[in-house]
C-alpha positions in Angstrom: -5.5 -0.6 -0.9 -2.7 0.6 1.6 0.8 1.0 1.1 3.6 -0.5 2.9 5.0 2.0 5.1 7.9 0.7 7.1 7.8 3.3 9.6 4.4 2.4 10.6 4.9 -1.4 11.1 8.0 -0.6 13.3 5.4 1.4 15.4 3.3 -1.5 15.4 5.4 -3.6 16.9 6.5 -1.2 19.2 3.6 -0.7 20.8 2.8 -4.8 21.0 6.3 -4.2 22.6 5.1 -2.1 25.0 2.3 -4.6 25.7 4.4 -7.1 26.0 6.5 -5.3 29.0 2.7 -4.7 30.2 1.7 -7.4 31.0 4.9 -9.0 32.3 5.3 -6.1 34.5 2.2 -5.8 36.5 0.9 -9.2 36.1 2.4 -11.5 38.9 1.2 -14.8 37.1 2.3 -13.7 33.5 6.1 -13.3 35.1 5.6 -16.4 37.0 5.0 -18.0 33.2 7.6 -16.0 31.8 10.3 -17.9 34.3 8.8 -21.1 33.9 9.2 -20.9 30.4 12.3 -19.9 30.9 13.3 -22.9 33.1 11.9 -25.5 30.6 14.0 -23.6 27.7 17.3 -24.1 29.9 16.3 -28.0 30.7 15.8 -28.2 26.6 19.1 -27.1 26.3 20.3 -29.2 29.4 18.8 -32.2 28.2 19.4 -31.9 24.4 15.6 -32.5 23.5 14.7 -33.2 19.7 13.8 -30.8 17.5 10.4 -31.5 17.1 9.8 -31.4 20.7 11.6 -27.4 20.6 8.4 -27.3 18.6 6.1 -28.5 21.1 8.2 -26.4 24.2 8.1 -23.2 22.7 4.4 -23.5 20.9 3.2 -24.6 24.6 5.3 -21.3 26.0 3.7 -18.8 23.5 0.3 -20.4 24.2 0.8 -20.1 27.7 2.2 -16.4 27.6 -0.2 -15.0 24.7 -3.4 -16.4 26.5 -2.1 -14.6 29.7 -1.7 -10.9 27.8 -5.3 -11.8 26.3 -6.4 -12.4 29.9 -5.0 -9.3 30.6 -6.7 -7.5 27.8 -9.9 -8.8 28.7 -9.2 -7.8 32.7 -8.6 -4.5 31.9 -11.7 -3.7 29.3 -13.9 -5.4 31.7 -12.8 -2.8 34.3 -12.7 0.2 31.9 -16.6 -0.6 31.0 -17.7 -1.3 34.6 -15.9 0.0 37.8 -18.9 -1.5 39.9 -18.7 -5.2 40.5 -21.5 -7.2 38.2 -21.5 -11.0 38.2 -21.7 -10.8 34.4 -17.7 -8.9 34.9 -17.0 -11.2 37.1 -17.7 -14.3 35.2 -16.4 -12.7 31.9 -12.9 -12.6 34.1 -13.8 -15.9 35.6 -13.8 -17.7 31.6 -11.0 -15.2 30.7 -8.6 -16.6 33.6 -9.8 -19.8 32.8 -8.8 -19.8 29.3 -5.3 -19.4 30.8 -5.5 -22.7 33.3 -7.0 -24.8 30.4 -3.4 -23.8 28.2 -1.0 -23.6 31.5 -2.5 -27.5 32.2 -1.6 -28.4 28.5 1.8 -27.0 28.8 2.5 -28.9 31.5 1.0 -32.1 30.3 3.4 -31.4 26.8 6.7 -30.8 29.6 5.7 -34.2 31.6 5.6 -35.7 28.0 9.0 -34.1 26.5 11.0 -34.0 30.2 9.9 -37.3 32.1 12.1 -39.6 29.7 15.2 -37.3 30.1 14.5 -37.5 33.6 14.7 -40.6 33.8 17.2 -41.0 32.4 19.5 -38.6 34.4 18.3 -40.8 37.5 19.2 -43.8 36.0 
């Protein structure tokens, strides 16, 4: 069995930290999340949403971004292993990208549910 070491876990997380700046650095559509998620925090705030929809906002936001850095991930091995294009990469990328869409949607779905009643009531 290991030991605890504190210095080692702060490495850890400094290089997930590193990923972290990664991804939201080179990848257009991770910052575009990154903003988004940004914007809905504000229009919590705004709006004064209840506490167990802060749970459903920031679960849907950490979805959203951690599926994006595993997108990532998988774009990058995929290109490490092949440099040539191969439909088999191509698809892997494809599902990966996918994954992404499939939790972005459901984020969105979870805003229109939390947001469309404040909404409404603002215009009315």
């Amino acid at each position: 069995m290991t030991t605890f070491k504190f210095k080692k876990r702060l490495k850890s997380f400094t290089y997930a930290a590193k990923g972290i700046q990664s991804v939201v650095s080179q990848e257009h559509n991770a910052w575009i999340h990154l903003t988004v998620g940004l914007l809905v925090v504000g229009a919590g705030f705004f709006f004064g949403i209840e506490r167990s929809e802060w749970i459903a906002v920031v679960l849907c936001i950490g979805l959203v971004l951690a599926a994006e850095a595993f997108n990532t991930a998988i774009e990058q091995l995929v290109n490490l292993v092949s440099t040539d294009r191969h439909p088999i990469a191509g698809l892997v990328k494809d599902i990966a990208a996918g994954g992404v869409l499939i939790c972005a949607i459901t984020a969105a779905v979870v805003g229109l549910i939390v947001f469309t009643p404040y909404f409404y009531q603002l215009i009315n």
